[in-house]
Amino acid sequence: MNRKDIQFGTKAIHAGLEPDPATGAIMTPIYQTSTYVQSEVGVHKGYEYSRSLNPTRHALEKNIAALENGAYGACFGSGLAAIDCVIKMLNPGDEVISTNDLYGGTYRIFTTIFEKYGIKFHFVPMGDVSAVEEKVNENTKLIWVETPTNPMMNIVDIKAMSKIAKNANAWLAVDNTFATPYLQTPIDLGADIVMHSATKYLGGHSDVVMGALVTNNDHIASEMYRIQNSSGAVTAPMDSFLVLRGIKTLHVRMQRHCENGEVLANWLAKHPAVDKVYWPGFESHPNHEIAKEQMNGFGGMISFSLKSGKLEDAKKLVSSTEVFTLAESLGGVESLLGHPATMTHASIPKEEREKTGVTDTLIRLSVGIEAIEDLQKDLEQALAQL
Ligand SMILES: *Cc1c(COP(=O)(O)O)cnc(C)c1O
C-alpha cells in the first residue's frame, strides 16, 4: 500500500503495514524480542538483533516514510535522538544555518553538545531569506528549518530554503513536528531530511517519547541507518506500536486541532486582556501567504501575550485554567498550555529569547480536540481572573 495516488487518510491507516505473516493478526504485533533465531550461520528472516531492526519498529518506519512521501524512515528514542543522528552525519569544520526561533532542546544540543566537536551553528531570523544567504559559505553543509516555529509560529519558506541549500551544495532538514505530514510534506518542497518529535502529534496521546527521520536520498539513508545502529538510540517495540496506533487517527485529529485552533485564535485576538496572538492563519501574519501555499491548514498551536506585560499575570493565567493543563509538550488530544520563558525556552538566555518575542507574558497553547465551547469558556474564566 505505497502507491503515490493513495490519499493521506488511507496511507495513515495502511501504508507500510501488512497482516502479520506468522499469524494473520491484522494489527502489527509488538515484537518484544531482542534477537531472532538463525537456521544456520547468517540465515535469518531479515531480522538479526533489535537495535539494528525490529519488525514493529520497521512497520512504523515504513509508515512514517510513506506519510512524508519519502523512501526511507528511521525511528529513535526521542526527537532529540533523531536530531543527534542528523548532526552526526557532519564533520568538524562544517557549518549549520538554523533559525533563531528554535525549539529550546534543539538549540541546546547544537550549542552544548556539537559545538565542542567543531561544528559551527548560525542562528538567523529565517523569515528573511537574505539573512540565510548572508551566512552561506563553502563550509555550509546543512540548513536546519523549523516551521511553524516554536513558540512564535513564524513561517519559513521551505522552497526558498531548498534553493539556497541546493546552490550551496548543502542539505536541507525540516523539523516537521508542528505541522505533521497531514499539513505539510517538506520532501515535496525540496527538503532532504524531515525530522519529527513523534512524541507530539504523530503519537498524539502524550504517552510516548519518540523521534523520526525520513529521507529520499540514498546516501543520507545509509548514513542514517549506520548512525541509528552504531549510536543505538532506537525506540522500543511497545512504543512503536503505540505510535502506529496513534497515526491511524492522525488525519482526523489534525482536522479537529485545526478547527479548534482557528476558533480560539480569532476569539483571543478580540479579547481585551490579550496583546498579540501568533497564529499563521491570520491574514496579518507576516508569512501568511507562504503558510497558505506550503500548508494544508494552520494547526492547533497558538501563542499569545498579555497587554499587562506582567510576569505574575502570565503565571496566574496558566494556573487558573481547568480544561487546559499546565505542562510541557504539545500535540496530544488534550489541551495543554505552557509558559515558554520559564519552561520550554528556559535554556535560552533571556536576552536572546526576548529578541525573538518570547517575552515574560507569552503563553503557548496546544489546542486539543475537546469540545470547543469548553475550551473557550475555560480561557474566558482564566483571563477574567487577571
Ligand atoms: C518536542 C520537540 C522536539 C524534541 O523532541 P523530543 O521527542 O522531546 O526529544 C524537537 N522539535 C520540536 C519542534 C519539538 O516540539
mmCIF file of N, CA and C in Angstrom, residues 245-303:
data_model
loop_
_atom_site.group_PDB
_atom_site.id
_atom_site.type_symbol
_atom_site.label_atom_id
_atom_site.label_comp_id
_atom_site.label_asym_id
_atom_site.label_seq_id
_atom_site.Cartn_x
_atom_site.Cartn_y
_atom_site.Cartn_z
ATOM 1 N N ARG A 245 -0.438 3.052 16.260
ATOM 2 C CA ARG A 245 -1.854 3.162 16.608
ATOM 3 C C ARG A 245 -2.297 4.620 16.582
ATOM 4 N N GLY A 246 -1.452 5.510 17.105
ATOM 5 C CA GLY A 246 -1.781 6.933 17.104
ATOM 6 C C GLY A 246 -1.941 7.466 15.685
ATOM 7 N N ILE A 247 -1.035 7.078 14.807
ATOM 8 C CA ILE A 247 -1.043 7.615 13.435
ATOM 9 C C ILE A 247 -2.320 7.237 12.685
ATOM 10 N N LYS A 248 -2.943 6.138 13.063
ATOM 11 C CA LYS A 248 -4.172 5.730 12.357
ATOM 12 C C LYS A 248 -5.270 6.792 12.430
ATOM 13 N N THR A 249 -5.213 7.675 13.421
ATOM 14 C CA THR A 249 -6.224 8.746 13.520
ATOM 15 C C THR A 249 -5.608 10.130 13.298
ATOM 16 N N LEU A 250 -4.382 10.187 12.781
ATOM 17 C CA LEU A 250 -3.706 11.489 12.649
ATOM 18 C C LEU A 250 -4.532 12.484 11.844
ATOM 19 N N HIS A 251 -5.052 12.040 10.704
ATOM 20 C CA HIS A 251 -5.791 12.964 9.825
ATOM 21 C C HIS A 251 -7.067 13.480 10.497
ATOM 22 N N VAL A 252 -7.740 12.615 11.247
ATOM 23 C CA VAL A 252 -8.984 13.025 11.920
ATOM 24 C C VAL A 252 -8.661 13.990 13.062
ATOM 25 N N ARG A 253 -7.608 13.646 13.818
ATOM 26 C CA ARG A 253 -7.212 14.535 14.917
ATOM 27 C C ARG A 253 -6.778 15.896 14.388
ATOM 28 N N MET A 254 -5.969 15.896 13.335
ATOM 29 C CA MET A 254 -5.451 17.173 12.825
ATOM 30 C C MET A 254 -6.567 18.085 12.320
ATOM 31 N N GLN A 255 -7.593 17.479 11.709
ATOM 32 C CA GLN A 255 -8.728 18.296 11.265
ATOM 33 C C GLN A 255 -9.328 19.044 12.444
ATOM 34 N N ARG A 256 -9.530 18.334 13.551
ATOM 35 C CA ARG A 256 -10.149 18.963 14.722
ATOM 36 C C ARG A 256 -9.197 19.956 15.402
ATOM 37 N N HIS A 257 -7.885 19.602 15.462
ATOM 38 C CA HIS A 257 -6.914 20.567 16.015
ATOM 39 C C HIS A 257 -6.995 21.880 15.233
ATOM 40 N N CYS A 258 -7.084 21.777 13.917
ATOM 41 C CA CYS A 258 -7.131 22.976 13.063
ATOM 42 C C CYS A 258 -8.418 23.765 13.312
ATOM 43 N N GLU A 259 -9.552 23.075 13.371
ATOM 44 C CA GLU A 259 -10.842 23.757 13.589
ATOM 45 C C GLU A 259 -10.851 24.466 14.941
ATOM 46 N N ASN A 260 -10.459 23.748 15.987
ATOM 47 C CA ASN A 260 -10.459 24.349 17.326
ATOM 48 C C ASN A 260 -9.454 25.503 17.409
ATOM 49 N N GLY A 261 -8.299 25.314 16.773
ATOM 50 C CA GLY A 261 -7.269 26.360 16.780
ATOM 51 C C GLY A 261 -7.778 27.636 16.140
ATOM 52 N N GLU A 262 -8.472 27.500 15.030
ATOM 53 C CA GLU A 262 -8.978 28.671 14.313
ATOM 54 C C GLU A 262 -9.971 29.466 15.173
ATOM 55 N N VAL A 263 -10.888 28.742 15.820
ATOM 56 C CA VAL A 263 -11.883 29.423 16.666
ATOM 57 C C VAL A 263 -11.192 30.182 17.800
ATOM 58 N N LEU A 264 -10.260 29.522 18.491
ATOM 59 C CA LEU A 264 -9.617 30.162 19.639
ATOM 60 C C LEU A 264 -8.716 31.317 19.221
ATOM 61 N N ALA A 265 -8.003 31.167 18.108
ATOM 62 C CA ALA A 265 -7.109 32.255 17.659
ATOM 63 C C ALA A 265 -7.932 33.507 17.387
ATOM 64 N N ASN A 266 -9.049 33.350 16.690
ATOM 65 C CA ASN A 266 -9.889 34.501 16.362
ATOM 66 C C ASN A 266 -10.516 35.110 17.607
ATOM 67 N N TRP A 267 -10.915 34.264 18.535
ATOM 68 C CA TRP A 267 -11.532 34.748 19.760
ATOM 69 C C TRP A 267 -10.502 35.502 20.624
ATOM 70 N N LEU A 268 -9.312 34.923 20.768
ATOM 71 C CA LEU A 268 -8.269 35.568 21.576
ATOM 72 C C LEU A 268 -7.893 36.934 21.007
ATOM 73 N N ALA A 269 -7.853 37.019 19.666
ATOM 74 C CA ALA A 269 -7.438 38.270 19.021
ATOM 75 C C ALA A 269 -8.365 39.425 19.403
ATOM 76 N N LYS A 270 -9.605 39.106 19.800
ATOM 77 C CA LYS A 270 -10.564 40.163 20.148
ATOM 78 C C LYS A 270 -10.644 40.394 21.652
ATOM 79 N N HIS A 271 -9.958 39.584 22.440
ATOM 80 C CA HIS A 271 -10.084 39.701 23.896
ATOM 81 C C HIS A 271 -9.310 40.917 24.421
ATOM 82 N N PRO A 272 -9.950 41.739 25.275
ATOM 83 C CA PRO A 272 -9.301 42.979 25.727
ATOM 84 C C PRO A 272 -8.016 42.774 26.545
ATOM 85 N N ALA A 273 -7.850 41.634 27.215
ATOM 86 C CA ALA A 273 -6.644 41.433 28.029
ATOM 87 C C ALA A 273 -5.472 40.907 27.198
ATOM 88 N N VAL A 274 -5.768 40.543 25.953
ATOM 89 C CA VAL A 274 -4.733 39.898 25.119
ATOM 90 C C VAL A 274 -4.056 40.937 24.229
ATOM 91 N N ASP A 275 -2.744 40.883 24.188
ATOM 92 C CA ASP A 275 -2.000 41.821 23.343
ATOM 93 C C ASP A 275 -1.870 41.235 21.935
ATOM 94 N N LYS A 276 -0.864 40.392 21.711
ATOM 95 C CA LYS A 276 -0.671 39.827 20.368
ATOM 96 C C LYS A 276 -1.058 38.352 20.349
ATOM 97 N N VAL A 277 -1.567 37.901 19.205
ATOM 98 C CA VAL A 277 -1.839 36.473 19.014
ATOM 99 C C VAL A 277 -1.015 36.005 17.818
ATOM 100 N N TYR A 278 -0.269 34.932 18.019
ATOM 101 C CA TYR A 278 0.599 34.414 16.957
ATOM 102 C C TYR A 278 0.007 33.124 16.414
ATOM 103 N N TRP A 279 -0.447 33.163 15.172
ATOM 104 C CA TRP A 279 -1.074 32.003 14.527
ATOM 105 C C TRP A 279 -1.003 32.239 13.014
ATOM 106 N N PRO A 280 -0.481 31.283 12.246
ATOM 107 C CA PRO A 280 -0.211 31.552 10.829
ATOM 108 C C PRO A 280 -1.465 31.708 9.970
ATOM 109 N N GLY A 281 -2.650 31.419 10.539
ATOM 110 C CA GLY A 281 -3.883 31.549 9.771
ATOM 111 C C GLY A 281 -4.373 32.987 9.615
ATOM 112 N N PHE A 282 -3.831 33.917 10.409
ATOM 113 C CA PHE A 282 -4.257 35.325 10.272
ATOM 114 C C PHE A 282 -3.691 35.922 8.992
ATOM 115 N N GLU A 283 -4.541 36.681 8.275
ATOM 116 C CA GLU A 283 -4.043 37.355 7.073
ATOM 117 C C GLU A 283 -2.940 38.340 7.417
ATOM 118 N N SER A 284 -2.968 38.849 8.667
ATOM 119 C CA SER A 284 -1.950 39.814 9.098
ATOM 120 C C SER A 284 -0.623 39.143 9.485
ATOM 121 N N HIS A 285 -0.606 37.802 9.554
ATOM 122 C CA HIS A 285 0.653 37.114 9.878
ATOM 123 C C HIS A 285 1.667 37.417 8.772
ATOM 124 N N PRO A 286 2.917 37.784 9.144
ATOM 125 C CA PRO A 286 3.879 38.240 8.126
ATOM 126 C C PRO A 286 4.115 37.238 6.986
ATOM 127 N N ASN A 287 4.006 35.941 7.262
ATOM 128 C CA ASN A 287 4.221 34.977 6.176
ATOM 129 C C ASN A 287 2.973 34.130 5.903
ATOM 130 N N HIS A 288 1.811 34.768 6.054
ATOM 131 C CA HIS A 288 0.542 34.061 5.840
ATOM 132 C C HIS A 288 0.456 33.449 4.433
ATOM 133 N N GLU A 289 0.921 34.182 3.431
ATOM 134 C CA GLU A 289 0.823 33.691 2.050
ATOM 135 C C GLU A 289 1.647 32.420 1.856
ATOM 136 N N ILE A 290 2.841 32.405 2.461
ATOM 137 C CA ILE A 290 3.689 31.204 2.353
ATOM 138 C C ILE A 290 3.043 30.045 3.103
ATOM 139 N N ALA A 291 2.480 30.350 4.273
ATOM 140 C CA ALA A 291 1.797 29.299 5.039
ATOM 141 C C ALA A 291 0.674 28.697 4.198
ATOM 142 N N LYS A 292 -0.086 29.568 3.529
ATOM 143 C CA LYS A 292 -1.205 29.088 2.718
ATOM 144 C C LYS A 292 -0.722 28.205 1.577
ATOM 145 N N GLU A 293 0.450 28.564 1.050
ATOM 146 C CA GLU A 293 0.969 27.825 -0.089
ATOM 147 C C GLU A 293 1.562 26.473 0.319
ATOM 148 N N GLN A 294 2.295 26.442 1.431
ATOM 149 C CA GLN A 294 3.006 25.195 1.744
ATOM 150 C C GLN A 294 2.294 24.311 2.778
ATOM 151 N N MET A 295 1.190 24.801 3.341
ATOM 152 C CA MET A 295 0.467 24.003 4.339
ATOM 153 C C MET A 295 -0.983 23.776 3.904
ATOM 154 N N ASN A 296 -1.559 22.671 4.389
ATOM 155 C CA ASN A 296 -2.970 22.379 4.092
ATOM 156 C C ASN A 296 -3.909 22.858 5.192
ATOM 157 N N GLY A 297 -3.376 23.603 6.152
ATOM 158 C CA GLY A 297 -4.176 24.067 7.282
ATOM 159 C C GLY A 297 -3.213 24.733 8.245
ATOM 160 N N PHE A 298 -3.730 25.352 9.318
ATOM 161 C CA PHE A 298 -2.842 26.169 10.150
ATOM 162 C C PHE A 298 -2.559 25.566 11.521
ATOM 163 N N GLY A 299 -3.146 24.422 11.817
ATOM 164 C CA GLY A 299 -2.776 23.703 13.023
ATOM 165 C C GLY A 299 -3.403 24.234 14.296
ATOM 166 N N GLY A 300 -3.063 23.578 15.387
ATOM 167 C CA GLY A 300 -3.667 23.894 16.672
ATOM 168 C C GLY A 300 -2.698 24.525 17.656
ATOM 169 N N MET A 301 -1.569 25.042 17.154
ATOM 170 C CA MET A 301 -0.617 25.702 18.048
ATOM 171 C C MET A 301 -0.795 27.213 17.944
ATOM 172 N N ILE A 302 -0.988 27.853 19.082
ATOM 173 C CA ILE A 302 -1.216 29.304 19.135
ATOM 174 C C ILE A 302 -0.401 29.869 20.295
ATOM 175 N N SER A 303 0.233 31.001 20.081
ATOM 176 C CA SER A 303 0.836 31.710 21.214
ATOM 177 C C SER A 303 0.200 33.085 21.332
#
